[in-house]
XYZ file of N, CA, C and O in Angstrom:
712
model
N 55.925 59.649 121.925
C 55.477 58.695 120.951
C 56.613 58.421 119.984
O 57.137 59.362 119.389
N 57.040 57.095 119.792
C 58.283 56.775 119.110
C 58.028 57.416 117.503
O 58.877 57.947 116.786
N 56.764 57.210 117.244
C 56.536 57.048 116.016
C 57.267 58.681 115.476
O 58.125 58.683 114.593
N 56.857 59.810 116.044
C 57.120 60.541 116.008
C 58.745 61.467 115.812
O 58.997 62.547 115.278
N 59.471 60.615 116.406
C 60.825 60.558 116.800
C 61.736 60.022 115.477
O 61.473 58.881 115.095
N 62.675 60.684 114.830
C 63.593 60.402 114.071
C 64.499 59.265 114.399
O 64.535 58.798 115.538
N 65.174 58.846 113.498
C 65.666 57.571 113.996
C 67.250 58.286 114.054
O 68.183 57.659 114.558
N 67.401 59.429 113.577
C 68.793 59.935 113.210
C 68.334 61.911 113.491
O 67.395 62.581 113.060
N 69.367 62.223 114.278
C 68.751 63.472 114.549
C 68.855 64.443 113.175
O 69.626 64.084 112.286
N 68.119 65.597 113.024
C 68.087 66.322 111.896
C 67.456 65.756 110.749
O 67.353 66.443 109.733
N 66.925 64.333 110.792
C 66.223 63.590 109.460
C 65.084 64.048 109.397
O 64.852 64.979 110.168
N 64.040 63.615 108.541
C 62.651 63.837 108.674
C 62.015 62.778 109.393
O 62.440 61.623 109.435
N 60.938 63.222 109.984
C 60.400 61.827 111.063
C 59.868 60.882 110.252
O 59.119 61.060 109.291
N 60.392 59.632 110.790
C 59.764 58.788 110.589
C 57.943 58.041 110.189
O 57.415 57.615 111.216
N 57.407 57.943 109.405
C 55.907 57.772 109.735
C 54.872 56.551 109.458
O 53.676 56.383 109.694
N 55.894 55.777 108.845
C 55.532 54.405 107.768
C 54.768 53.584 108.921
O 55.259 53.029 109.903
N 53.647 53.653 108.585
C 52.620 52.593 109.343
C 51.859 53.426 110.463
O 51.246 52.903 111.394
N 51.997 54.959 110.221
C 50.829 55.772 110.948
C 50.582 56.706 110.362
O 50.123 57.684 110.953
N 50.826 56.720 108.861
C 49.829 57.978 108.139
C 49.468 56.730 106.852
O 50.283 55.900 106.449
N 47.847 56.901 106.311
C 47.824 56.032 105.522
C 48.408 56.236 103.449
O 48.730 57.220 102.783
N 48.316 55.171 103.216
C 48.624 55.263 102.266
C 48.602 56.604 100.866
O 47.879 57.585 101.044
N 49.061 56.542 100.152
C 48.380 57.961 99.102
C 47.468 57.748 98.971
O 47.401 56.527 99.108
N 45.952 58.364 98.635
C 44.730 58.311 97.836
C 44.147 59.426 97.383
O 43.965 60.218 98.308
N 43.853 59.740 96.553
C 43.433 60.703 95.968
C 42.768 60.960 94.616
O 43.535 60.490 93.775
N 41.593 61.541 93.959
C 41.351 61.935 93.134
C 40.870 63.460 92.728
O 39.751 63.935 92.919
N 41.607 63.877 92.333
C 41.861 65.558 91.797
C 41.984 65.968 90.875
O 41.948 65.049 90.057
N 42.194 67.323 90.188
C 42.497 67.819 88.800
C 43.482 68.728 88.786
O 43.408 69.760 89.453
N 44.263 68.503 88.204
C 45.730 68.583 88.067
C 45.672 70.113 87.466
O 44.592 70.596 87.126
N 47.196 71.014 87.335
C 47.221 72.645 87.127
C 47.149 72.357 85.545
O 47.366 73.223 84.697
N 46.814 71.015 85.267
C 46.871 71.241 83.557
C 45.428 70.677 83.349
O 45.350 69.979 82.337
N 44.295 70.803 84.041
C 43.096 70.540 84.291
C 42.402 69.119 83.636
O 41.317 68.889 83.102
N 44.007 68.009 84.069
C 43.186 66.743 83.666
C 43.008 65.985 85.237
O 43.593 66.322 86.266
N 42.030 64.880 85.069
C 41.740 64.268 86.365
C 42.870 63.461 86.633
O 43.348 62.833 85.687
N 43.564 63.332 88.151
C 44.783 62.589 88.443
C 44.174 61.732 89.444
O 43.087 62.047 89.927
N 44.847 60.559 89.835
C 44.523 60.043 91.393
C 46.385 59.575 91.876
O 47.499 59.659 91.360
N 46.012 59.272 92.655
C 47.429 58.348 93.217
C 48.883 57.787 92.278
O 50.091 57.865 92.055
N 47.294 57.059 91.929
C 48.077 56.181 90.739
C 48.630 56.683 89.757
O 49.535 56.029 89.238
N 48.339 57.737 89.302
C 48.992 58.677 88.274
C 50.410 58.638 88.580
O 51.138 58.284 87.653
N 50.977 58.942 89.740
C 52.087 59.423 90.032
C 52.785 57.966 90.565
O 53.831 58.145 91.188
N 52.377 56.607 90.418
C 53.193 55.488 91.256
C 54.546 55.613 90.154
O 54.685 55.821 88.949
N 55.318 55.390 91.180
C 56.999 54.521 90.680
C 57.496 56.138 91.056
O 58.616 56.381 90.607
N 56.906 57.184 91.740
C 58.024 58.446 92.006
C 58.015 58.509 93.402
O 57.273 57.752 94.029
N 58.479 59.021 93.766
C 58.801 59.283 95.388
C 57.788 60.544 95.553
O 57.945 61.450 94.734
N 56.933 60.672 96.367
C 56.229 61.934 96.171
C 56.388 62.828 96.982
O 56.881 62.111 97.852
N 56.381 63.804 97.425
C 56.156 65.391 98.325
C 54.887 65.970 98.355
O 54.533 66.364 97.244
N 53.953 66.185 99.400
C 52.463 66.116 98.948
C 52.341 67.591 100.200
O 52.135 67.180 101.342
N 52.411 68.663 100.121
C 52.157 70.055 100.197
C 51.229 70.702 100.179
O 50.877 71.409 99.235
N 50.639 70.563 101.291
C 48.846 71.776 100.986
C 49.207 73.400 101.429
O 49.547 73.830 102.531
N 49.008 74.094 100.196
C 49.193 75.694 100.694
C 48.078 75.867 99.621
O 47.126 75.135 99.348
N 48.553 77.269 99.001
C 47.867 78.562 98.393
C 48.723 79.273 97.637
O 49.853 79.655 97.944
N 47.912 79.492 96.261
C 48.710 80.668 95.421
C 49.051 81.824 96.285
O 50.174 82.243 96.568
N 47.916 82.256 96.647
C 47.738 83.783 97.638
C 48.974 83.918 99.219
O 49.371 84.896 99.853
N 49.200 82.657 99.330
C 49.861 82.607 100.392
C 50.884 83.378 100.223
O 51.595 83.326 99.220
N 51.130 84.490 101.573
C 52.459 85.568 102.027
C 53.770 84.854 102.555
O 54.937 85.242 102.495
N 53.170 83.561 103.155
C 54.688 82.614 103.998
C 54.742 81.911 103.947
O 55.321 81.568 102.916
N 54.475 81.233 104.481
C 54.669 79.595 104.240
C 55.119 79.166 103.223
O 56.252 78.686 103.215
N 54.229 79.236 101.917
C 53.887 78.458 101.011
C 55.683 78.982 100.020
O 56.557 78.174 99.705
N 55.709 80.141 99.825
C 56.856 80.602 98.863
C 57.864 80.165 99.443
O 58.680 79.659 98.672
N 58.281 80.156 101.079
C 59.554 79.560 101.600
C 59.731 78.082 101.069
O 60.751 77.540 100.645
N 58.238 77.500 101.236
C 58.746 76.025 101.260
C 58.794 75.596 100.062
O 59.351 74.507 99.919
N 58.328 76.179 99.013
C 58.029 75.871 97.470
C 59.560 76.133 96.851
O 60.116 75.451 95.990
N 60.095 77.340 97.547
C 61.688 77.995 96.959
C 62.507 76.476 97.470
O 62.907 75.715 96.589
N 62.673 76.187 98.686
C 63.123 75.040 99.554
C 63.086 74.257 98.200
O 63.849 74.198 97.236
N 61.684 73.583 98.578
C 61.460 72.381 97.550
C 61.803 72.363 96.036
O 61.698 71.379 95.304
N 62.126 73.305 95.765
C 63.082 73.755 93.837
C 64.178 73.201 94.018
O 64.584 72.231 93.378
N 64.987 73.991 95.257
C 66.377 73.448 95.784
C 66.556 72.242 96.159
O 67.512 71.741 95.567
N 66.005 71.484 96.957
C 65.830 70.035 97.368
C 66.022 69.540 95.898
O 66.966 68.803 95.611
N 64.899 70.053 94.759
C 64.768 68.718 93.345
C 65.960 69.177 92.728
O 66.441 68.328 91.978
N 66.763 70.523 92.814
C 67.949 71.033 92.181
C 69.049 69.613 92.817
O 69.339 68.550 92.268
N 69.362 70.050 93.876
C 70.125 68.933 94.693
C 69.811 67.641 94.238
O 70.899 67.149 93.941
N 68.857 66.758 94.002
C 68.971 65.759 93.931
C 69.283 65.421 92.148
O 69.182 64.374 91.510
N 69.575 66.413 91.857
C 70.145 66.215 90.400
C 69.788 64.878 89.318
O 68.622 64.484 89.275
N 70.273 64.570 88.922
C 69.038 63.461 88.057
C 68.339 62.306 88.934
O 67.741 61.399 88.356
N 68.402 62.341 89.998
C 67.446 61.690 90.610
C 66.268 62.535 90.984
O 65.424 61.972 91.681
N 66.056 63.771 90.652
C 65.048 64.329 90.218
C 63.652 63.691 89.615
O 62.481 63.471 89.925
N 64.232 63.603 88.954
C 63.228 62.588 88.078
C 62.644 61.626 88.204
O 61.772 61.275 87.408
N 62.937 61.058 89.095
C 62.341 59.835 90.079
C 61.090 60.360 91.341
O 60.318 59.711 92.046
N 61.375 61.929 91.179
C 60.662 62.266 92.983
C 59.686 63.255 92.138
O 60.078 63.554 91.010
N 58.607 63.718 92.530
C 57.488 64.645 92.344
C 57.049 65.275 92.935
O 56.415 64.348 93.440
N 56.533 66.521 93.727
C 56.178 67.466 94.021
C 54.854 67.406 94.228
O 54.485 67.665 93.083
N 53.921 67.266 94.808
C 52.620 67.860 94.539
C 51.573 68.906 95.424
O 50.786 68.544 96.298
N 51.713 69.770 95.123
C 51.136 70.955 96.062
C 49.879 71.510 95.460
O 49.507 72.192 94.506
N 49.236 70.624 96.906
C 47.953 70.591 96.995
C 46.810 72.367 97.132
O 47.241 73.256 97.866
N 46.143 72.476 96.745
C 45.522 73.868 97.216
C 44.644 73.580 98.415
O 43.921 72.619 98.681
N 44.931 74.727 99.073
C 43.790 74.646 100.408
C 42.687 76.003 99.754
O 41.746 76.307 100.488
N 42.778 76.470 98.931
C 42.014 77.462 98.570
C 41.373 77.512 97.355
O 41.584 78.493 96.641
N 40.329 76.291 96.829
C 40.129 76.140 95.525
C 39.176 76.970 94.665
O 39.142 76.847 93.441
N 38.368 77.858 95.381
C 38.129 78.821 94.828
C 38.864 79.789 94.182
O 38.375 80.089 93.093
N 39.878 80.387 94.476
C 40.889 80.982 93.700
C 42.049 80.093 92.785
O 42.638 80.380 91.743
N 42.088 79.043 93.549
C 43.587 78.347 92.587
C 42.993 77.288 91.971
O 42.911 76.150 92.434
N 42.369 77.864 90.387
C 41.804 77.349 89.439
C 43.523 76.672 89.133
O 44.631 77.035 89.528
N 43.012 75.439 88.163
C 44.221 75.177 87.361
C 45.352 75.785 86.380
O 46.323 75.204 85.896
N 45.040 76.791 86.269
C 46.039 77.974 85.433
C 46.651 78.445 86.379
O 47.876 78.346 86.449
N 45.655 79.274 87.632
C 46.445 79.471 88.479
C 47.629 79.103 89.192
O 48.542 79.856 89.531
N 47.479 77.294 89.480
C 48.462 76.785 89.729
C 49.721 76.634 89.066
O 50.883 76.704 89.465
N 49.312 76.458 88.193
C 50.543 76.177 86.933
C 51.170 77.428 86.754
O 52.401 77.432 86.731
N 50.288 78.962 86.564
C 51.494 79.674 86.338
C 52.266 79.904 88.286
O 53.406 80.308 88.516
N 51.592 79.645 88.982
C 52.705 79.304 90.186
C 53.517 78.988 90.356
O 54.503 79.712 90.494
N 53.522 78.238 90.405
C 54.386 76.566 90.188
C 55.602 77.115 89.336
O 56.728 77.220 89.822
N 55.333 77.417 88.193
C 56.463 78.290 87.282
C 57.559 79.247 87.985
O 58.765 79.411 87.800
N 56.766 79.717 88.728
C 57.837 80.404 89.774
C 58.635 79.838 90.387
O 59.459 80.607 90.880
N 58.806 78.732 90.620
C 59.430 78.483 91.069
C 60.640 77.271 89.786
O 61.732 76.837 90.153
N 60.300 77.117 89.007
C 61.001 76.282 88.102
C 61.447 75.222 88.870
O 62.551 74.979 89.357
N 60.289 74.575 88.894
C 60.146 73.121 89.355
C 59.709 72.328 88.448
O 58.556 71.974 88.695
N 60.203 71.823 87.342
C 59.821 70.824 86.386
C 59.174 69.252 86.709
O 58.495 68.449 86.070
N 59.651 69.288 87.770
C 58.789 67.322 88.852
C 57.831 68.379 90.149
O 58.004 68.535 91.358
N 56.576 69.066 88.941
C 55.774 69.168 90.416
C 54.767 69.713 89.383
O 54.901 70.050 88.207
N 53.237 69.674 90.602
C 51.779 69.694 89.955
C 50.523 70.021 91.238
O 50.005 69.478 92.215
N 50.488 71.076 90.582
C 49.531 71.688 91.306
C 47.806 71.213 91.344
O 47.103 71.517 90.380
N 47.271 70.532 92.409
C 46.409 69.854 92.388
C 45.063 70.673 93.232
O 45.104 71.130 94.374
N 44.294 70.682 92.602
C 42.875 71.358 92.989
C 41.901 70.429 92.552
O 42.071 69.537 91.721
N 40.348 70.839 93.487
C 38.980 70.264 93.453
C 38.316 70.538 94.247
O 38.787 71.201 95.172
N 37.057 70.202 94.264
C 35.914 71.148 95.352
C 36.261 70.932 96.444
O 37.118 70.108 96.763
N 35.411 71.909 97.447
C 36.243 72.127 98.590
C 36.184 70.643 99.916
O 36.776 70.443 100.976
N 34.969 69.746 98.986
C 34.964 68.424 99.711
C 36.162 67.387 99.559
O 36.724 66.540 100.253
N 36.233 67.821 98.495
C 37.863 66.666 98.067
C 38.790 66.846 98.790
O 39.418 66.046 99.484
N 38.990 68.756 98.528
C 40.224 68.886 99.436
C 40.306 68.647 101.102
O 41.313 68.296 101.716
N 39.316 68.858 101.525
C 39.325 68.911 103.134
C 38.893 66.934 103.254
O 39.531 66.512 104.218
N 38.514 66.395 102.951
C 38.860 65.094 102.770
C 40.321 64.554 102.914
O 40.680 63.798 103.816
N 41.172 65.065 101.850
C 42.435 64.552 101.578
C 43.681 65.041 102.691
O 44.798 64.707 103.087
N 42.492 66.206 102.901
C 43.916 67.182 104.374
C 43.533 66.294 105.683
O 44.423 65.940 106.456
N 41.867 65.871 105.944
C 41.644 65.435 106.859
C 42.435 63.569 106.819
O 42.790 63.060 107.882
N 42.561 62.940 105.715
C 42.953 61.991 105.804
C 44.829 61.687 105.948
O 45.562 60.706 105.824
N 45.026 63.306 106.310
C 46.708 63.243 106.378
C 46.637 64.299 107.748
O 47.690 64.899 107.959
N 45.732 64.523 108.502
C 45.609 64.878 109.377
C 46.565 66.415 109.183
O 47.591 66.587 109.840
N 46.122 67.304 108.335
C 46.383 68.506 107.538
C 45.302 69.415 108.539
O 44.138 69.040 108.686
N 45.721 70.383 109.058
C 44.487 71.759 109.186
C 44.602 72.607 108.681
O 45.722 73.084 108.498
N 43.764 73.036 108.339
C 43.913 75.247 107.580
C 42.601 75.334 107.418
O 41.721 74.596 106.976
N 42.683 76.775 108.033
C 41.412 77.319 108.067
C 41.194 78.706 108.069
O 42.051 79.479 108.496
N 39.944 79.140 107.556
C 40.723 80.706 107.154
C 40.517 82.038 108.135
O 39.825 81.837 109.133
N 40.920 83.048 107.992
C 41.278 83.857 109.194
C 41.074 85.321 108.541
O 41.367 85.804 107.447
N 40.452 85.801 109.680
C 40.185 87.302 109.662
C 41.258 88.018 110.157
O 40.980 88.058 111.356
N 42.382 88.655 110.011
C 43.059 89.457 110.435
C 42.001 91.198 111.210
O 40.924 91.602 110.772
N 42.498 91.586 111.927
C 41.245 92.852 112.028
C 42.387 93.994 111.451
O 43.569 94.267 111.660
N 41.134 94.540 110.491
C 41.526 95.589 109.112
C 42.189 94.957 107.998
O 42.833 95.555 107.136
N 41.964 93.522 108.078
C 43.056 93.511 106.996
C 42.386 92.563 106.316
O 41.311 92.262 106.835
N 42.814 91.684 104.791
C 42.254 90.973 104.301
C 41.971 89.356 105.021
O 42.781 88.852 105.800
N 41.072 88.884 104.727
C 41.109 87.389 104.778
C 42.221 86.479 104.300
O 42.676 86.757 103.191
N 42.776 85.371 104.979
C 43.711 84.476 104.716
C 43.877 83.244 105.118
O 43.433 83.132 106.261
N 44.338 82.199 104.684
C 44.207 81.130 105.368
C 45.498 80.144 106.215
O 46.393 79.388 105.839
N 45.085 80.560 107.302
C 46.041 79.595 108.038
C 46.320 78.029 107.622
O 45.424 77.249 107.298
N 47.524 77.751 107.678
C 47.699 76.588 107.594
C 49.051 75.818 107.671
O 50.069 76.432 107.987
N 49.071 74.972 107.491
C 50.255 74.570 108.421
C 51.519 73.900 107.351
O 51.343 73.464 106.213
N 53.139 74.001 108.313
C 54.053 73.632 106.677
C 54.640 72.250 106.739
O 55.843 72.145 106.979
N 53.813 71.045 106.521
C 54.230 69.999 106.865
C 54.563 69.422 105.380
O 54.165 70.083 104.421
N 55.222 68.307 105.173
C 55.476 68.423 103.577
C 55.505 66.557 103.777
O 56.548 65.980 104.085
N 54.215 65.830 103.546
C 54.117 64.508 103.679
C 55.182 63.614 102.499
O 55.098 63.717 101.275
N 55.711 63.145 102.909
C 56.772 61.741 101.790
C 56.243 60.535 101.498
O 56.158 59.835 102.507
N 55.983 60.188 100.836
C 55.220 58.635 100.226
C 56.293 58.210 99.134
O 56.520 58.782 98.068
N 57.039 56.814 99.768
C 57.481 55.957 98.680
C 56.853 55.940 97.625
O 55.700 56.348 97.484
N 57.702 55.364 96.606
C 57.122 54.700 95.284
C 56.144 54.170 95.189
O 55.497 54.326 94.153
N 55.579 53.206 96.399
C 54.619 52.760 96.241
C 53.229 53.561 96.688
O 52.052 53.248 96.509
N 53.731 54.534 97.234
C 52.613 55.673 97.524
C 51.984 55.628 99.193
O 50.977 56.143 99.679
N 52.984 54.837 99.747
C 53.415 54.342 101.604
C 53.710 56.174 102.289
O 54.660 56.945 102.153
N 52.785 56.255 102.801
C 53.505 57.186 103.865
C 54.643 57.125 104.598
O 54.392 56.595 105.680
N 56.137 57.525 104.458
C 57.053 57.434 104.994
C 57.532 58.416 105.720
O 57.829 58.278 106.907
N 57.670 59.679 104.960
C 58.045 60.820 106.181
C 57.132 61.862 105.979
O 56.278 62.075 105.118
N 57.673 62.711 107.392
C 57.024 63.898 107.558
C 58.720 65.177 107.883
O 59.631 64.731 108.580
N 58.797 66.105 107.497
C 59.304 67.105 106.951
C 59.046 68.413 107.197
O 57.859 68.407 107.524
N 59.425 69.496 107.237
C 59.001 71.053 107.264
C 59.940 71.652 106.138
O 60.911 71.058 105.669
N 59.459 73.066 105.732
C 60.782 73.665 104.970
C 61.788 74.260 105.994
O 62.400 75.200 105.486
N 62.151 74.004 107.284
C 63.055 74.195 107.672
C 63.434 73.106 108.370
O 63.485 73.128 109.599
N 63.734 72.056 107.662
C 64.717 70.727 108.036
C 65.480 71.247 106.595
O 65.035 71.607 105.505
N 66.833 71.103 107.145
C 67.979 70.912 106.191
C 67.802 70.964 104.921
O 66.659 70.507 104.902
N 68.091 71.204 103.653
C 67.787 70.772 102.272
C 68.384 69.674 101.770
O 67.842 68.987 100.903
N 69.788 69.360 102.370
C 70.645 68.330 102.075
C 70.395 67.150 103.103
O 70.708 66.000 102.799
N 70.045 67.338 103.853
C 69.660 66.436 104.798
C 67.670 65.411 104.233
O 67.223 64.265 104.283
N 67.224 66.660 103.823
C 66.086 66.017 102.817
C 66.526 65.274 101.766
O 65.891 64.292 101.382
N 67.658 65.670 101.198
C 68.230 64.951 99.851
C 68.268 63.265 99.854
O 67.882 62.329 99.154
N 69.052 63.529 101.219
C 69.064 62.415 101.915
C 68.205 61.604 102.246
O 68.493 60.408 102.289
N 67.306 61.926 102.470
C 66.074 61.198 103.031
C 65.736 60.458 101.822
O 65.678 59.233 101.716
N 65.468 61.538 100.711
C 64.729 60.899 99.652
C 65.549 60.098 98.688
O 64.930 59.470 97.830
N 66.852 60.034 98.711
C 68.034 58.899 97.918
C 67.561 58.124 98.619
O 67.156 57.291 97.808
N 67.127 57.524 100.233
C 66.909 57.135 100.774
C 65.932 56.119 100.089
O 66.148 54.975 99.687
N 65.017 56.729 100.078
C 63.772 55.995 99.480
C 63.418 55.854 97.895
O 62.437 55.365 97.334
N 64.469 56.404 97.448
C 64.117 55.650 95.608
C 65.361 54.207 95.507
O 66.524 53.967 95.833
N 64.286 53.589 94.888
C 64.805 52.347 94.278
C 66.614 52.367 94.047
O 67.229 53.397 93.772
N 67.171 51.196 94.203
C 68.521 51.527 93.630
C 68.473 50.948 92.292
O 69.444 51.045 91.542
């Protein structure tokens, strides 16, 4: 499937015109209501993990510090938003003092009942679901895809935390305004 396929090897794939637009309404790690629109005119990064998360989530969150480090005052143009797949635990404090960990100043930790969220994963074609380890605690699987939406809030790429960091840089100079 072309769509799938980079246009340049090592980029992030291509996706503009098969994932739909941003939409969303949620409550932000500073527990005010956000939607889409909150965030138009930035380049966005849209991330579903977990405070609690052991892997995924800390690799790609450390990644994504470095990526907004790298893009140095064009920083400020791009936003972060990492979504919870676990909203029973990642109240809005929770998120925020997260998030801190990583000293990411362009990012926002977004939670809401568990219909919103599985809505918003299902409309970006997101899975996680949670898992019994045997003897061990409960956790939730899920997957490290890191969706890109232009300025205008256009689905453009798709990403992992192990594509390049400078090669992401790239992507996203790519897509802010000149």
């Amino acid at each position: 499937m072309s769509a799938c396929d980079s246009t340049e090897q090592g980029h992030a794939k291509e996706v503009t015109g098969h994932l739909p637009d941003l939409s969303f309404s949620l409550t932000s790690d500073q527990g005010q209501p956000v939607t889409a629109r909150t965030y138009e005119g930035k380049v966005l990064l849209l991330y579903f993990g977990f405070t609690h998360c052991r892997e995924e989530c800390p690799i790609s969150m450390a990644r994504l510090a470095r990526v907004m480090h790298l893009l140095g005052e064009d920083a400020e143009r791009a936003h972060i938003l990492f979504v919870t797949v676990d909203p029973e635990r990642d109240v809005p404090e929770e998120l925020r003092r997260y998030l801190m960990q990583f000293n990411i100043g362009q990012a926002t930790g977004l939670t809401g009942n568990p219909d919103e969220i599985g809505r918003l994963a299902r409309r970006y074609r997101n899975a996680f679901r949670l898992h019994f380890p045997p003897g061990g605690d409960s956790d939730i699987m899920h997957g490290d895809v890191i969706y890109i939406f232009d300025t205008q809030g256009r689905a453009r790429l798709l990403a992992t935390s192990a594509d390049p960091e400078e090669i992401l840089v790239q992507d996203l100079r790519d897509l802010l305004p000149v």
